[in-house]
Amino acid sequence: MVYLDAAATSLVKPLSVGREMLRAMQSCASPGRGGHEPAMRAAAAVYRCRETAARLFHVPEPERVVMTMNATHALNLAIRSLAARGTRVLISGYEHNSVTRPLQLLGAEVLTASSPLFDRDAALEAFRERIADAELVVCTHVSNVFGFILPVYELAALCRERGVPLIVDASQSAGVLDVDFERLGAAFIAMPGHKGLLGPQGTGLLLCGREGEPLLAGGSGSDSREQSMPPYLPDRLEAGTHNVPGAAGLTAGMRYVLDRGTEAIAAHEQELLAELVARLSVLDGVELFAGAPGTQSGVLSFRLRGFDCEEAAQRLAERGVCVRSGLHCAPCAHRSAGTLETGTLRASFSPFTEPGELEAFCGVLEEILREGR
């Protein structure tokens, strides 16, 4: 099997991830629900996860690392903390439904900073032109469809200058690119645990520059006499029993990222991206969405002339090649790139993707192109 769908979820994990999850399942109870040894082991496992994330993302206090179920959960927490009906929210033209749907559900007034694909200067200028109308800015760090790296650090400086809070969606950048909580100064940074951080599904993180408002209410293991959620982080935003095995696995994934380094991981993915662009560029019938160096992460969208994207993906899957097809839960990004009517095929890499997989993928793709529809 050739797995080129890491932007959806990492499939190959460090071996330590599974080991730590199994150890937690066999030895940990519920954190904050007792002073006995299994409960204390669970509390330690969850705190190690916070500490590791704080080290990786330069968060000064581990308590500002909130455990979530996924990036969608984290984004909903962040958005509902800062937006309400009628709030004017400025977004990029490359946002995921995990941003646009919560805003729609709230009844926020959504403004879009539209810009051409892979043009970072134009993206920043689009925000600069419209930020005077905004009460909140939400921006993805990397487009999940095209790998377009948006200028979030420059945007963060603009938001600070204008006094507008910023939410960063780091779903495709956490674990691959530099995501520095202190340098960004964002109100919130949301991310999944199962993509670039190489943890298990069902895990995510919200890095909190603000206290935030609860999305769920319930047991927290603290302040149980009170009928409102605790006023302090992380308890304020974490209702119910934690996913302790998930936290243990996520810690192991983040430790791999720390040991290898995001610079090395990014360099590996850039090498794969350059190789795949070179290979696909010479194939007749392939339309690539590739940017200049420095504007794109390890995500490459493409279309095949004469093929429906879903049909092409299915034919690849039948030959053991795993890619994503369609709109990738991001119609906003496709609208910006002019691919809304067709969608795209998407190949994406992880630290464990090997060059041989690209060679095999291109061989299969050539076969499909020769066969035609």
PDB file of N, CA and C in Angstrom, residues 3-44:
ATOM      1  N   TYR A   3       0.548   5.096   1.011  1.00  0.00           N
ATOM      2  CA  TYR A   3      -0.326   5.991   1.776  1.00  0.00           C
ATOM      3  C   TYR A   3       0.141   7.424   1.605  1.00  0.00           C
ATOM      4  N   LEU A   4      -0.659   8.216   0.873  1.00  0.00           N
ATOM      5  CA  LEU A   4      -0.361   9.624   0.640  1.00  0.00           C
ATOM      6  C   LEU A   4      -1.553  10.472   1.068  1.00  0.00           C
ATOM      7  N   ASP A   5      -2.012  10.241   2.295  1.00  0.00           N
ATOM      8  CA  ASP A   5      -3.172  10.969   2.819  1.00  0.00           C
ATOM      9  C   ASP A   5      -2.933  11.429   4.256  1.00  0.00           C
ATOM     10  N   ALA A   6      -1.699  11.844   4.531  1.00  0.00           N
ATOM     11  CA  ALA A   6      -1.354  12.257   5.896  1.00  0.00           C
ATOM     12  C   ALA A   6      -2.049  13.555   6.301  1.00  0.00           C
ATOM     13  N   ALA A   7      -2.503  14.365   5.336  1.00  0.00           N
ATOM     14  CA  ALA A   7      -3.220  15.583   5.687  1.00  0.00           C
ATOM     15  C   ALA A   7      -4.587  15.272   6.284  1.00  0.00           C
ATOM     16  N   ALA A   8      -5.106  14.072   6.011  1.00  0.00           N
ATOM     17  CA  ALA A   8      -6.349  13.624   6.653  1.00  0.00           C
ATOM     18  C   ALA A   8      -6.051  13.031   8.017  1.00  0.00           C
ATOM     19  N   THR A   9      -5.085  12.137   8.066  1.00  0.00           N
ATOM     20  CA  THR A   9      -4.615  11.582   9.341  1.00  0.00           C
ATOM     21  C   THR A   9      -3.307  10.847   9.093  1.00  0.00           C
ATOM     22  N   SER A  10      -2.407  10.897  10.047  1.00  0.00           N
ATOM     23  CA  SER A  10      -1.168  10.123   9.915  1.00  0.00           C
ATOM     24  C   SER A  10      -1.498   8.663  10.153  1.00  0.00           C
ATOM     25  N   LEU A  11      -1.046   7.812   9.275  1.00  0.00           N
ATOM     26  CA  LEU A  11      -1.311   6.379   9.411  1.00  0.00           C
ATOM     27  C   LEU A  11      -0.156   5.679  10.124  1.00  0.00           C
ATOM     28  N   VAL A  12       1.054   5.917   9.654  1.00  0.00           N
ATOM     29  CA  VAL A  12       2.237   5.335  10.297  1.00  0.00           C
ATOM     30  C   VAL A  12       2.608   6.207  11.491  1.00  0.00           C
ATOM     31  N   LYS A  13       2.707   5.593  12.652  1.00  0.00           N
ATOM     32  CA  LYS A  13       3.049   6.319  13.886  1.00  0.00           C
ATOM     33  C   LYS A  13       4.383   5.797  14.437  1.00  0.00           C
ATOM     34  N   PRO A  14       5.037   6.585  15.259  1.00  0.00           N
ATOM     35  CA  PRO A  14       6.166   6.020  16.017  1.00  0.00           C
ATOM     36  C   PRO A  14       5.675   4.842  16.854  1.00  0.00           C
ATOM     37  N   LEU A  15       6.469   3.815  16.983  1.00  0.00           N
ATOM     38  CA  LEU A  15       6.057   2.629  17.741  1.00  0.00           C
ATOM     39  C   LEU A  15       5.709   2.973  19.185  1.00  0.00           C
ATOM     40  N   SER A  16       6.332   4.019  19.691  1.00  0.00           N
ATOM     41  CA  SER A  16       6.087   4.416  21.083  1.00  0.00           C
ATOM     42  C   SER A  16       4.650   4.866  21.313  1.00  0.00           C
ATOM     43  N   VAL A  17       3.959   5.332  20.277  1.00  0.00           N
ATOM     44  CA  VAL A  17       2.588   5.817  20.438  1.00  0.00           C
ATOM     45  C   VAL A  17       1.673   4.697  20.904  1.00  0.00           C
ATOM     46  N   GLY A  18       1.703   3.571  20.199  1.00  0.00           N
ATOM     47  CA  GLY A  18       0.867   2.437  20.582  1.00  0.00           C
ATOM     48  C   GLY A  18       1.260   1.866  21.930  1.00  0.00           C
ATOM     49  N   ARG A  19       2.564   1.801  22.205  1.00  0.00           N
ATOM     50  CA  ARG A  19       3.029   1.252  23.489  1.00  0.00           C
ATOM     51  C   ARG A  19       2.506   2.084  24.649  1.00  0.00           C
ATOM     52  N   GLU A  20       2.607   3.411  24.526  1.00  0.00           N
ATOM     53  CA  GLU A  20       2.174   4.280  25.618  1.00  0.00           C
ATOM     54  C   GLU A  20       0.660   4.247  25.800  1.00  0.00           C
ATOM     55  N   MET A  21      -0.073   4.120  24.719  1.00  0.00           N
ATOM     56  CA  MET A  21      -1.531   4.014  24.826  1.00  0.00           C
ATOM     57  C   MET A  21      -1.928   2.736  25.563  1.00  0.00           C
ATOM     58  N   LEU A  22      -1.299   1.632  25.195  1.00  0.00           N
ATOM     59  CA  LEU A  22      -1.606   0.354  25.844  1.00  0.00           C
ATOM     60  C   LEU A  22      -1.242   0.407  27.326  1.00  0.00           C
ATOM     61  N   ARG A  23      -0.084   0.993  27.640  1.00  0.00           N
ATOM     62  CA  ARG A  23       0.326   1.094  29.038  1.00  0.00           C
ATOM     63  C   ARG A  23      -0.696   1.905  29.834  1.00  0.00           C
ATOM     64  N   ALA A  24      -1.189   3.005  29.238  1.00  0.00           N
ATOM     65  CA  ALA A  24      -2.169   3.843  29.936  1.00  0.00           C
ATOM     66  C   ALA A  24      -3.484   3.095  30.132  1.00  0.00           C
ATOM     67  N   MET A  25      -3.919   2.352  29.132  1.00  0.00           N
ATOM     68  CA  MET A  25      -5.170   1.596  29.256  1.00  0.00           C
ATOM     69  C   MET A  25      -5.090   0.551  30.356  1.00  0.00           C
ATOM     70  N   GLN A  26      -3.910   0.010  30.533  1.00  0.00           N
ATOM     71  CA  GLN A  26      -3.743  -1.073  31.503  1.00  0.00           C
ATOM     72  C   GLN A  26      -3.445  -0.588  32.919  1.00  0.00           C
ATOM     73  N   SER A  27      -3.077   0.700  33.062  1.00  0.00           N
ATOM     74  CA  SER A  27      -2.616   1.126  34.382  1.00  0.00           C
ATOM     75  C   SER A  27      -3.249   2.413  34.913  1.00  0.00           C
ATOM     76  N   CYS A  28      -3.994   3.146  34.061  1.00  0.00           N
ATOM     77  CA  CYS A  28      -4.494   4.457  34.470  1.00  0.00           C
ATOM     78  C   CYS A  28      -6.001   4.461  34.680  1.00  0.00           C
ATOM     79  N   ALA A  29      -6.429   5.162  35.719  1.00  0.00           N
ATOM     80  CA  ALA A  29      -7.853   5.389  35.965  1.00  0.00           C
ATOM     81  C   ALA A  29      -8.205   6.795  35.461  1.00  0.00           C
ATOM     82  N   SER A  30      -9.034   7.542  36.184  1.00  0.00           N
ATOM     83  CA  SER A  30      -9.445   8.881  35.757  1.00  0.00           C
ATOM     84  C   SER A  30      -8.675   9.950  36.523  1.00  0.00           C
ATOM     85  N   PRO A  31      -8.073  10.900  35.811  1.00  0.00           N
ATOM     86  CA  PRO A  31      -7.330  11.954  36.515  1.00  0.00           C
ATOM     87  C   PRO A  31      -8.256  12.872  37.289  1.00  0.00           C
ATOM     88  N   GLY A  32      -7.816  13.285  38.468  1.00  0.00           N
ATOM     89  CA  GLY A  32      -8.590  14.213  39.280  1.00  0.00           C
ATOM     90  C   GLY A  32      -9.795  13.603  39.957  1.00  0.00           C
ATOM     91  N   ARG A  33      -9.911  12.269  39.888  1.00  0.00           N
ATOM     92  CA  ARG A  33     -11.074  11.601  40.489  1.00  0.00           C
ATOM     93  C   ARG A  33     -10.670  10.686  41.628  1.00  0.00           C
ATOM     94  N   GLY A  34      -9.553  10.970  42.251  1.00  0.00           N
ATOM     95  CA  GLY A  34      -9.135  10.169  43.391  1.00  0.00           C
ATOM     96  C   GLY A  34      -7.664  10.343  43.669  1.00  0.00           C
ATOM     97  N   GLY A  35      -7.258   9.951  44.882  1.00  0.00           N
ATOM     98  CA  GLY A  35      -5.862  10.034  45.267  1.00  0.00           C
ATOM     99  C   GLY A  35      -5.149   8.700  45.194  1.00  0.00           C
ATOM    100  N   HIS A  36      -5.841   7.673  44.705  1.00  0.00           N
ATOM    101  CA  HIS A  36      -5.209   6.351  44.621  1.00  0.00           C
ATOM    102  C   HIS A  36      -4.239   6.297  43.441  1.00  0.00           C
ATOM    103  N   GLU A  37      -3.409   5.280  43.441  1.00  0.00           N
ATOM    104  CA  GLU A  37      -2.308   5.230  42.486  1.00  0.00           C
ATOM    105  C   GLU A  37      -2.768   5.255  41.022  1.00  0.00           C
ATOM    106  N   PRO A  38      -3.782   4.459  40.609  1.00  0.00           N
ATOM    107  CA  PRO A  38      -4.190   4.521  39.200  1.00  0.00           C
ATOM    108  C   PRO A  38      -4.672   5.911  38.781  1.00  0.00           C
ATOM    109  N   ALA A  39      -5.377   6.619  39.679  1.00  0.00           N
ATOM    110  CA  ALA A  39      -5.834   7.966  39.356  1.00  0.00           C
ATOM    111  C   ALA A  39      -4.657   8.935  39.263  1.00  0.00           C
ATOM    112  N   MET A  40      -3.686   8.774  40.138  1.00  0.00           N
ATOM    113  CA  MET A  40      -2.529   9.658  40.111  1.00  0.00           C
ATOM    114  C   MET A  40      -1.668   9.403  38.867  1.00  0.00           C
ATOM    115  N   ARG A  41      -1.582   8.136  38.458  1.00  0.00           N
ATOM    116  CA  ARG A  41      -0.859   7.837  37.215  1.00  0.00           C
ATOM    117  C   ARG A  41      -1.538   8.508  36.028  1.00  0.00           C
ATOM    118  N   ALA A  42      -2.882   8.486  36.025  1.00  0.00           N
ATOM    119  CA  ALA A  42      -3.635   9.135  34.942  1.00  0.00           C
ATOM    120  C   ALA A  42      -3.388  10.637  34.933  1.00  0.00           C
ATOM    121  N   ALA A  43      -3.422  11.256  36.122  1.00  0.00           N
ATOM    122  CA  ALA A  43      -3.174  12.696  36.209  1.00  0.00           C
ATOM    123  C   ALA A  43      -1.779  13.041  35.690  1.00  0.00           C
ATOM    124  N   ALA A  44      -0.813  12.202  36.027  1.00  0.00           N
ATOM    125  CA  ALA A  44       0.559  12.438  35.572  1.00  0.00           C
ATOM    126  C   ALA A  44       0.658  12.303  34.053  1.00  0.00           C
TER     127      ALA A  44
END
